[in-house]
XYZ file of C-alpha atoms in Angstrom:
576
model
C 80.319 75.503 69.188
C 81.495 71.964 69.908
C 83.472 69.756 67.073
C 82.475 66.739 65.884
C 85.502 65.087 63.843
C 84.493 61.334 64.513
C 81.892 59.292 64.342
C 79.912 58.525 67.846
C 77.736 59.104 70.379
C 78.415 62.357 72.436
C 76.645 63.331 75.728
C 76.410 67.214 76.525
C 74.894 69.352 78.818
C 73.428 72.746 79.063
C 71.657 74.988 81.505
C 68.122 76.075 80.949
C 66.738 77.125 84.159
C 67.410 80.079 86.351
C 70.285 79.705 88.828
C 69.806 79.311 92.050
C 70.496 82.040 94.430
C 71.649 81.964 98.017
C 70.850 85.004 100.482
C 73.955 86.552 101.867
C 74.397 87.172 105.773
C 73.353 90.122 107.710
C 74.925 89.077 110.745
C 78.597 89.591 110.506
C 79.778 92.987 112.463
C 82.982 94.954 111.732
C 84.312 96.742 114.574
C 86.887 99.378 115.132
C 88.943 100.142 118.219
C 92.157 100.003 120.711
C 93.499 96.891 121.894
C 96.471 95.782 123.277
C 97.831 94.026 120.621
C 96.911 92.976 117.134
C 97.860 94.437 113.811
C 97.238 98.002 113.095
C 97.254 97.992 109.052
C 96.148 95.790 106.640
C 92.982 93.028 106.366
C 91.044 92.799 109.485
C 90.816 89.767 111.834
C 88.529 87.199 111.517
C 87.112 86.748 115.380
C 84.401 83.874 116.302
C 84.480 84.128 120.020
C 85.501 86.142 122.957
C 88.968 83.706 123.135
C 89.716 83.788 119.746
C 89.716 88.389 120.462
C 92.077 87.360 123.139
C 94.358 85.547 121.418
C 94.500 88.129 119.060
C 94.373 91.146 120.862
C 94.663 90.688 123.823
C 92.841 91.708 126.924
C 90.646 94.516 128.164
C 92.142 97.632 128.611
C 92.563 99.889 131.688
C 90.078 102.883 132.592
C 92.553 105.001 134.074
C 95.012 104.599 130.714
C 92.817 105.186 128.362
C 89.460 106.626 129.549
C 86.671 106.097 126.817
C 88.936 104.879 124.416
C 88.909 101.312 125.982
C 85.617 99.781 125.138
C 86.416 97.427 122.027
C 87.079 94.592 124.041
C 83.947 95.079 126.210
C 81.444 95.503 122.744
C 83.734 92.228 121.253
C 82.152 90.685 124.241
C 78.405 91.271 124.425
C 78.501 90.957 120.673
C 78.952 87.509 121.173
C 76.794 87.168 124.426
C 74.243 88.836 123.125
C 73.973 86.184 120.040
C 76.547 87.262 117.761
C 79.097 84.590 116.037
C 81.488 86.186 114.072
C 82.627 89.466 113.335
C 86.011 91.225 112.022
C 88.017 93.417 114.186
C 90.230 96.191 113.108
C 92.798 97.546 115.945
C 93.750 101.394 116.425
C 96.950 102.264 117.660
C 98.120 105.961 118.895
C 100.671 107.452 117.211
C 102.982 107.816 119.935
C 103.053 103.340 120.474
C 106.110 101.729 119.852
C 106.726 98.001 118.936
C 109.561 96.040 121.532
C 112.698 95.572 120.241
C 115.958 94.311 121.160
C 118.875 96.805 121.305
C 119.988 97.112 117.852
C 123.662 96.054 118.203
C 122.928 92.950 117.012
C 122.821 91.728 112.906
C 119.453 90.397 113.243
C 117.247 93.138 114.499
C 114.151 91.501 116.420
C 111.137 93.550 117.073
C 107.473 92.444 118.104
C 104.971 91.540 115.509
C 102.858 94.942 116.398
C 103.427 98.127 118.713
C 102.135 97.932 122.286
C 104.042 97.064 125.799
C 102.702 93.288 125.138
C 106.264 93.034 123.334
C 108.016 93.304 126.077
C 107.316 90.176 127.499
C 108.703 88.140 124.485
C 111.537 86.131 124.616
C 113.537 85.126 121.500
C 115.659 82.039 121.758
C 118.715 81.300 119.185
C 120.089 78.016 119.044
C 122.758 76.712 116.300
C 121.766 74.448 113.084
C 122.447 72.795 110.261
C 120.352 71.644 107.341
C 122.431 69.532 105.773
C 125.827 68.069 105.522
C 127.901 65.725 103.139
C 131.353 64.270 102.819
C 134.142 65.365 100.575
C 135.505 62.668 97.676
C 137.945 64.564 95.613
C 139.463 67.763 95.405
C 139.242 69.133 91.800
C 142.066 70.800 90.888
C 145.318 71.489 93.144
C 144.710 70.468 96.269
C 146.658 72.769 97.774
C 144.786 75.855 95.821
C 141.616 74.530 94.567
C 138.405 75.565 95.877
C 135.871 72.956 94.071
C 135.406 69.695 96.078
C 133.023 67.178 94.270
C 130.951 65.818 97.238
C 128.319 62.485 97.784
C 125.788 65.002 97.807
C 125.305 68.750 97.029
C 121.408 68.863 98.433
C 120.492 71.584 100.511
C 124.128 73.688 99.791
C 123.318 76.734 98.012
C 125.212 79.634 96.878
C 125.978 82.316 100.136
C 125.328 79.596 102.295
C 128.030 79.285 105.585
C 129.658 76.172 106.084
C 131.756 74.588 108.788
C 134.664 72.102 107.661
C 134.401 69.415 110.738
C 137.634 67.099 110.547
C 136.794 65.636 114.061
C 139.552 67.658 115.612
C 138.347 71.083 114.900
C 136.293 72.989 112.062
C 136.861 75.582 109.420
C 134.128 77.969 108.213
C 133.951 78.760 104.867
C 131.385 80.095 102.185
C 130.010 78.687 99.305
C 130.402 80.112 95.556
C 128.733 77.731 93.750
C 126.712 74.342 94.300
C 125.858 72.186 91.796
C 126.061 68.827 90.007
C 128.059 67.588 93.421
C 130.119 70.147 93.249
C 131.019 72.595 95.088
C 133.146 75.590 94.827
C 134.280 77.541 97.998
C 135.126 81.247 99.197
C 138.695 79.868 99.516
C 140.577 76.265 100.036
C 140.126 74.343 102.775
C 143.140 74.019 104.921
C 144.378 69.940 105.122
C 145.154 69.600 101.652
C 144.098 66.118 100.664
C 143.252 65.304 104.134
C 140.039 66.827 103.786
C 138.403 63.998 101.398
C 136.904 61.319 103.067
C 135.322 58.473 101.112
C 134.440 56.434 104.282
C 130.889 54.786 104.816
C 130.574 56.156 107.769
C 133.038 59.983 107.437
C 134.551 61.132 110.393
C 134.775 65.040 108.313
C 131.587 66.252 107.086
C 130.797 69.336 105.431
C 127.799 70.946 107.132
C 125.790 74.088 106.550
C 125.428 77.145 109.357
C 121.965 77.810 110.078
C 120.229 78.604 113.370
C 116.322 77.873 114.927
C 114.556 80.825 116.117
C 112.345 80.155 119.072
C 109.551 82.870 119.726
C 107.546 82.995 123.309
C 104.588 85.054 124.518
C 102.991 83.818 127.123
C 101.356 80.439 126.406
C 102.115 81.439 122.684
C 104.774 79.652 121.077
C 106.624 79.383 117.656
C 109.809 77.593 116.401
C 111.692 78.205 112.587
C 113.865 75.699 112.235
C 117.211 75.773 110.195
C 116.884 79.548 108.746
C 119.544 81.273 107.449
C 121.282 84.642 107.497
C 121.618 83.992 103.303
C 119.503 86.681 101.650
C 119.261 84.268 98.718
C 118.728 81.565 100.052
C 114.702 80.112 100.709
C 115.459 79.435 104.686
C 116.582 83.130 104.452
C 115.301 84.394 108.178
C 113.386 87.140 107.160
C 111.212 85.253 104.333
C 110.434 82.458 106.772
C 109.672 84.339 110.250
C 107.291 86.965 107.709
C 104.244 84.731 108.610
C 104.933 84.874 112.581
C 102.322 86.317 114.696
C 104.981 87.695 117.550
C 108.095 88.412 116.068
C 109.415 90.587 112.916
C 113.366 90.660 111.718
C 115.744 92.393 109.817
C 118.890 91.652 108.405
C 121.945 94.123 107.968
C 123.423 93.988 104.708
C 126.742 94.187 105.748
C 129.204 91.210 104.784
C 130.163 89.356 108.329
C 132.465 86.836 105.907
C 132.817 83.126 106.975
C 131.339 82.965 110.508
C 128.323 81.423 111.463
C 125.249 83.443 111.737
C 125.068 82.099 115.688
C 128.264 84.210 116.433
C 127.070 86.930 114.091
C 124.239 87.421 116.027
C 125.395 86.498 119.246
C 128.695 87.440 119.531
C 129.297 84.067 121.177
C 131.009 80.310 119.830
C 128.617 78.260 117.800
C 129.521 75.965 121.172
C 127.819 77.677 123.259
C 124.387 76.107 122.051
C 121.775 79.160 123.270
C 121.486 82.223 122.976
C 118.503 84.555 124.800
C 117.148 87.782 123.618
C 114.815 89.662 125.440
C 112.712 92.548 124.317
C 111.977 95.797 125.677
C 110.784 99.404 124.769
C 107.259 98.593 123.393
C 104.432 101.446 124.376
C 100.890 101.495 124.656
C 101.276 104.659 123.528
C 98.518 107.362 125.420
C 95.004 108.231 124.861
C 96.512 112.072 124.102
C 98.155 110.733 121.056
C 95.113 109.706 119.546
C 92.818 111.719 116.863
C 89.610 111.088 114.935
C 92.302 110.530 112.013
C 93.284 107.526 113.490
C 89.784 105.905 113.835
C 88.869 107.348 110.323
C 91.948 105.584 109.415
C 94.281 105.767 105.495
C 93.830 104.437 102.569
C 97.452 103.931 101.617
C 96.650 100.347 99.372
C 96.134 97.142 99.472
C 97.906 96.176 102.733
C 98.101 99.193 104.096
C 94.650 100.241 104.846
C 94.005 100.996 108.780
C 91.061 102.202 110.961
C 87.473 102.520 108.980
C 89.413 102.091 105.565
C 91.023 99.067 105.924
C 87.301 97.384 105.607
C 87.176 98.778 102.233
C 88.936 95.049 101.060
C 86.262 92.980 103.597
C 82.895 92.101 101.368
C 81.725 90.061 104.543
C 80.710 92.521 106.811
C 77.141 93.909 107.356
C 77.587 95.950 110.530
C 79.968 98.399 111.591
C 80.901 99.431 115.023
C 83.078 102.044 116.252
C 82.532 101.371 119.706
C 82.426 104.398 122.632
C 84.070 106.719 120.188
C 81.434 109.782 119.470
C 83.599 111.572 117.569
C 81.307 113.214 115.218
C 84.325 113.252 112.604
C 84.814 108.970 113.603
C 81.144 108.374 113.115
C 80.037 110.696 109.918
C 83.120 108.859 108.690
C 81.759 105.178 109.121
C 78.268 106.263 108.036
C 80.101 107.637 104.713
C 81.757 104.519 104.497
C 78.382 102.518 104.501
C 76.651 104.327 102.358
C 79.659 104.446 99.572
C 79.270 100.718 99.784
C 75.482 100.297 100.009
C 75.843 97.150 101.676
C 76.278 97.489 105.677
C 74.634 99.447 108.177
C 76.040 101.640 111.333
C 75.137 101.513 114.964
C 76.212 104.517 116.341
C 76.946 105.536 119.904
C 75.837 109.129 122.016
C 78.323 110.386 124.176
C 77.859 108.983 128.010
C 77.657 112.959 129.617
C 74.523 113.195 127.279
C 71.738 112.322 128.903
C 69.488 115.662 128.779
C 66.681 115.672 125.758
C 68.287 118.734 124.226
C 71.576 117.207 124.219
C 70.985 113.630 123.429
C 69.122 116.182 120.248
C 72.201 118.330 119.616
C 74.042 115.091 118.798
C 71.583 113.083 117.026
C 70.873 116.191 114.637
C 74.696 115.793 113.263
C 73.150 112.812 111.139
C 70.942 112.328 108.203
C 71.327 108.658 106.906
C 69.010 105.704 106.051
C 72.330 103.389 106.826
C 72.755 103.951 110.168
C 70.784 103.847 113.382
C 71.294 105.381 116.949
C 71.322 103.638 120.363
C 70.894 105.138 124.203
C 71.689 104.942 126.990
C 74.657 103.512 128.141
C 74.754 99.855 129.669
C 75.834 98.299 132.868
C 77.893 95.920 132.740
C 80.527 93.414 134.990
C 84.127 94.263 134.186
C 86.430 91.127 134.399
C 89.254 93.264 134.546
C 88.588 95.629 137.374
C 85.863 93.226 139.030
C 83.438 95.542 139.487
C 80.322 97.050 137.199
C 80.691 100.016 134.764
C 78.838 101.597 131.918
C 79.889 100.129 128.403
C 78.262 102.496 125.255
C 75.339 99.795 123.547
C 76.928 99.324 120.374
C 78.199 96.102 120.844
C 75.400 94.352 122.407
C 72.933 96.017 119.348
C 75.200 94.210 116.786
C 75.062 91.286 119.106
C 71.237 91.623 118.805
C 71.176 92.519 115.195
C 72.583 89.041 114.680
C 70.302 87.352 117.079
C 67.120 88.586 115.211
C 68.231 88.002 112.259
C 68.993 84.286 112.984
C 65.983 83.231 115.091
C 63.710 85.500 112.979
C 64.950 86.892 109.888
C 66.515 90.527 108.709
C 62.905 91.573 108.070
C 62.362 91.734 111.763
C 63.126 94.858 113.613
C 66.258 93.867 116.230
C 63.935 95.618 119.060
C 61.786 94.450 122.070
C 65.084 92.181 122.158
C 66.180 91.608 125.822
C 69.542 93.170 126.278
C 71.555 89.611 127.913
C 74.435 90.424 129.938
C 73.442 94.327 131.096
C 72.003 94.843 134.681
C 71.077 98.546 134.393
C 71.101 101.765 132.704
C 73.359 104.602 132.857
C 70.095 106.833 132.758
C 66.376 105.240 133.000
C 64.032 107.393 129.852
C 60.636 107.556 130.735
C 57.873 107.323 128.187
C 56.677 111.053 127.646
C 61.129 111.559 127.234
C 60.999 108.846 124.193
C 58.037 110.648 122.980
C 60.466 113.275 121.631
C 63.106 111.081 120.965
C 61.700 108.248 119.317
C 60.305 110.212 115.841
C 64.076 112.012 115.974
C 65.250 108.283 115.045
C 66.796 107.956 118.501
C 66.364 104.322 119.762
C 66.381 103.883 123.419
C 66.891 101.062 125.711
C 64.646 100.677 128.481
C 64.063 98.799 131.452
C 60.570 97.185 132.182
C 59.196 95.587 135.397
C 59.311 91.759 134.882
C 60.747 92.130 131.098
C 64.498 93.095 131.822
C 66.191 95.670 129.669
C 64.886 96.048 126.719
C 65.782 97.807 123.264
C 62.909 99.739 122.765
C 63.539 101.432 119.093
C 63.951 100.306 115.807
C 64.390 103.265 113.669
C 67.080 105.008 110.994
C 68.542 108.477 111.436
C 67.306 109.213 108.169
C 64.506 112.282 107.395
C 62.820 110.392 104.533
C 59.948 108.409 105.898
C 60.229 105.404 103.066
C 63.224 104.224 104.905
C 62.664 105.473 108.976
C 63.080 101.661 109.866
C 66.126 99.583 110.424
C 64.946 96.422 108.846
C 63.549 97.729 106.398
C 66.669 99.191 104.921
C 68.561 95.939 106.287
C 65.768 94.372 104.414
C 66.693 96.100 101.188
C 70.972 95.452 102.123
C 70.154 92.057 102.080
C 68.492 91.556 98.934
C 70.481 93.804 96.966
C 73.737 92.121 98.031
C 72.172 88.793 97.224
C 70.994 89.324 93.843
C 74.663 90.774 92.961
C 76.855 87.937 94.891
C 74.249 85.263 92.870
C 74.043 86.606 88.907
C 78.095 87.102 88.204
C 77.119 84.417 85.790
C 74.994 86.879 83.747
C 77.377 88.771 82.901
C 78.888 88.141 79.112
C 76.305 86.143 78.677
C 74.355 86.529 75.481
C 71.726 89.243 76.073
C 68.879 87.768 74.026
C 65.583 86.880 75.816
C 66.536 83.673 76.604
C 69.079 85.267 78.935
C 66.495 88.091 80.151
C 63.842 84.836 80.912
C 66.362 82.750 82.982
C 67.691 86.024 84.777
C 63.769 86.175 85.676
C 63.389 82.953 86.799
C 66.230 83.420 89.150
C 64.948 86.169 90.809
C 61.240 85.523 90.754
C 62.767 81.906 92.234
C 64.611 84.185 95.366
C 61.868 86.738 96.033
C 59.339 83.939 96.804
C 61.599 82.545 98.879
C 62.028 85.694 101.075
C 58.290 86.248 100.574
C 57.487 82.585 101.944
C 60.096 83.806 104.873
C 57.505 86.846 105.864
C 59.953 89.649 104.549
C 57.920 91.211 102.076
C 54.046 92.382 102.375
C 50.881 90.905 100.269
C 49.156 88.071 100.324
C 50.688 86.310 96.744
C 53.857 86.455 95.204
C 51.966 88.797 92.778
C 51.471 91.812 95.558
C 55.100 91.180 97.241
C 57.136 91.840 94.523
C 57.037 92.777 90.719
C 60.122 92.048 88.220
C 60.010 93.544 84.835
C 63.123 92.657 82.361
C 63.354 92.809 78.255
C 61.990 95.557 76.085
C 59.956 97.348 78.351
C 63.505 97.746 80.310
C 65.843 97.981 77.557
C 66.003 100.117 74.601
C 68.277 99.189 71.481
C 70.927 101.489 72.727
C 71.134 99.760 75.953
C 71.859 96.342 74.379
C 74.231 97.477 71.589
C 76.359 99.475 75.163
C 76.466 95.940 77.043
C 73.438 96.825 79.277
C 71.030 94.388 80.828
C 68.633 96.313 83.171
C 66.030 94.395 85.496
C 63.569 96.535 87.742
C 62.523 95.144 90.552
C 59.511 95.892 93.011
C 59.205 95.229 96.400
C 57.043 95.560 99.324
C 58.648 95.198 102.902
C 56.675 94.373 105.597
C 56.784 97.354 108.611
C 56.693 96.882 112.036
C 54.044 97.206 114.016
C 55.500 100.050 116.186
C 52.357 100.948 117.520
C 49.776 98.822 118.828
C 46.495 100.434 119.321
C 43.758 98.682 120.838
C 40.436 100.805 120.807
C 37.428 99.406 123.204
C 34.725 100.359 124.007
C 31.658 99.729 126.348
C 29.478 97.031 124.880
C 25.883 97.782 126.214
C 22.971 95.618 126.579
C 20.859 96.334 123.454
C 24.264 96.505 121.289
């Protein structure tokens, strides 16, 4: 309760109404696959177009490298022609890649960022540096024995640091002790004596410290550290600063080099020489017979060190996962587990491109019994940039595309079908209707092509046996407003759980609902018959409020698509 200890006028406010509450988005896809480069554990990249995957990872890959493998630059792609904006991409490596390096002989070991033969086309460049430098006023001590110089400045000289003595005729190299309050205190004496101070406006010796810049090239890519050190304690230390590059890694011996400057170290060559060029080499791609489902499925080894499916354990943005063109039933039950753990994204699964046949588009689709996941065939034509020619790409990647789409333009309670398939000129197989007769109730969506409609996705159902939830939206439906009453009512919780609480948690929601009602989400003709929302002592017992426990139930009624338009006529006759 607020203090009053003076006398005055005092303005407060306070919150009486329900809060309001935003819907989250539907649209943002999660997809999991090889690339050429691109981290391989950790937080997945954010991608918002088919340049930004590029940048990141590189190109498409080659058929004849890695066969079916290859495909999660191609679904990146029509995600984003086919109306997607944004999605997170997780990279796959096989276990047999290995990240460039240079030879090993040197004190700073350079390697690329990430494995794949993409290292082997960058080029390190080393040139000499110094980050600060001073002049020397007075020897402290003997000056034939002391090592403490009191200088104009001490700024930017740390302890470990390499310095160079530069009397104008030659220079000394040295290492610092000490640093502090002007002074510094050295490995061992300068050689001069007293011919080392120099009080001079303008010094002819200077005291400078040995860095080096680190210049990093791939391709158009380009990065420069300027002034880093070879001093593990020092802030410019190389390894701290060149952590956050997006080509290059380093590592430092520990072994003690003594008073020469990191350029030699590393190079072997004068600090005159000014450059220094390392190229590196022995990065793999690694081969398609080195991968597993394990690799897909992916470790949970921590924060940081997630890969495949379970590094988007630590993502709360995504709605849609993808593992695109790997049917792996071990990949795929994997990513449907993972969705339904969470309860908040949905799967679009892929069928093997050999299964075509009714019974064996069947075998596959029986693996499955989920409400969070949903099943697309055939395979799609496509143009290949890479090979210049068409090919067959599996659908998951345009479906996500077209998940977004719909749920842009029209809202997550419409089912993403009848949705023209943009960027696909033909099928890998062409389903008749009395063939979707039998697939269709199975909950396997095909994609068809129709004269003077263009290729259409002609399905809109779950692979799950319980008929409350056999349609994708309506499930989306549900993902949607779950994940959007939870994101908006973190401010519930510790509140006081007294029915002033339990009325403004219902004004919230009843707020929400009506809003998604309004939208054309949820069935009925009145708030009243779309949705119910009961909270207080009907809800609650004693024993729930004294445990912490608010519980809300809440009724909805989602509007289903009209799969099946009937139209029944008849002959109208004369005396009718």
């Amino acid at each position: 309760m607020a203090e009053y200890l003076s006398p005055g006028v005092y303005v407060e406010e306070f919150d009486s109404g329900g809060v309001p509450l935003g819907g989250v988005s539907t649209s943002t896809a999660g997809f999991i696959g090889l690339a050429a480069r691109g981290p391989v554990e950790g937080l997945p990249q954010f991608i918002t177009s088919m340049n930004d995957f590029t940048r990141q990872f590189g190109g498409y890959l080659a058929e004849n490298v890695f066969g079916s493998y290859r495909y999660l630059a191609y679904a990146v792609e029509h995600f984003f022609v086919n109306g997607g904006s944004r999605c997170f991409v997780m990279r796959v490596a096989p276990s047999d890649a290995k990240s460039a390096s240079n030879d090993g002989s040197s004190a700073l070991r350079l390697f690329a960022k990430n494995p794949g033969e993409w290292g082997n086309r960058v080029r390190v460049v080393l040139e000499p540096a110094s980050k600060a430098k001073t002049q020397i006023y007075e020897i402290l001590g003997d000056a034939a024995k002391s090592k403490k110089y009191r200088v104009k400045s001490n700024a930017g000289f740390r302890a470990g640091d390499i310095v160079a003595f530069d009397n104008g005729e030659g220079k000394q190299y040295n290492r610092i002790i000490s640093s502090q309050d002007n002074i510094i205190e050295l490995e061992s004496p300068l050689e001069g004596g007293e011919e080392v101070v120099d009080a001079n406006l303008l010094p002819a010796k200077v005291l400078t410290t040995c860095e080096f810049t680190l210049h990093a090239f791939y391709g158009d890519e380009a990065e420069t550290y300027e002034r880093v050190s070879l001093n593990v304690t020092a802030p410019n230390h190389v390894e701290k600063v060149i952590g956050k590059s997006n080509i290059v890694g380093v590592s430092c011996d520990s072994a003690d080099h003594g008073a020469v400057h990191p350029f030699e170290v590393i190079s072997g060559k004068p600090e005159e020489t000014g450059k220094f060029v390392i190229e590196l080499s022995g990065g793999s791609d690694g081969s398609a017979d080195a991968l597993s489902a394990g690799d897909f499925m992916g470790q949970d080894l921590g924060p940081g060190k997630r890969t495949g499916i379970q590094a988007f354990i630590d993502n709360d943005e995504v709605s849609l996962m993808a593992v695109p063109g790997v049917t792996d039933p071990n990949v795929q039950l994997a990513l449907v587990a993972h969705c339904e753990n969470l309860g908040s994204r949905f799967a679009i699964l892929d069928i093997p491109q050999d299964k075509t046949k009714i019974a064996d588009v069947m075998t596959h689709r029986d693996i499955f019994d989920t409400q969070y996941a949903a099943m697309y065939h055939p395979w799609l034509q496509v143009f290949d940039p890479l090979d210049k020619r068409n090919i067959y790409i599996p659908p998951s990647g345009s479906v996500a595309g077209i998940y977004a789409r719909s749920d842009n333009t029209r809202g997550v309670h419409k089912a993403p079908a009848n949705e023209v398939v943009r960027g696909c000129v033909g099928l890998d197989c062409q389903y008749n209707k009395g063939e979707q007769d039998i697939l269709n109730p199975r909950g396997v969506n095909l994609i068809r092509s129709f004269t003077g409609q263009g290729i259409r996705v002609w399905g809109a159902r779950t692979l799950s046996s319980n008929g409350l939830w056999k349609y994708v939206n309506v499930r989306r439906l549900f993902i949607f407003v779950e994940g959007s009453i939870k994101n908006g009512t973190n401010w519930v919780v510790f509140e006081p759980n007294d029915e002033k609480l339990w009325a403004r948690v219902q004004r919230t929601i009843d707020a929400f609902l009506t809003r998604v009602w309004k939208d054309g989400a949820l069935a009925g003709t009145s708030p009243g018959e779309a949705f119910y929302i009961q909270i207080g002592r009907n809800t609650m017992t004693q024993d729930d409020i004294d445990n912490g426990r608010l519980i809300c139930v809440i009724g909805i009624a989602p509007v289903k698509p009209a799969e099946f338009v009937i139209f029944r006529i008849t002959q109208k006759t004369g005396s009718e």
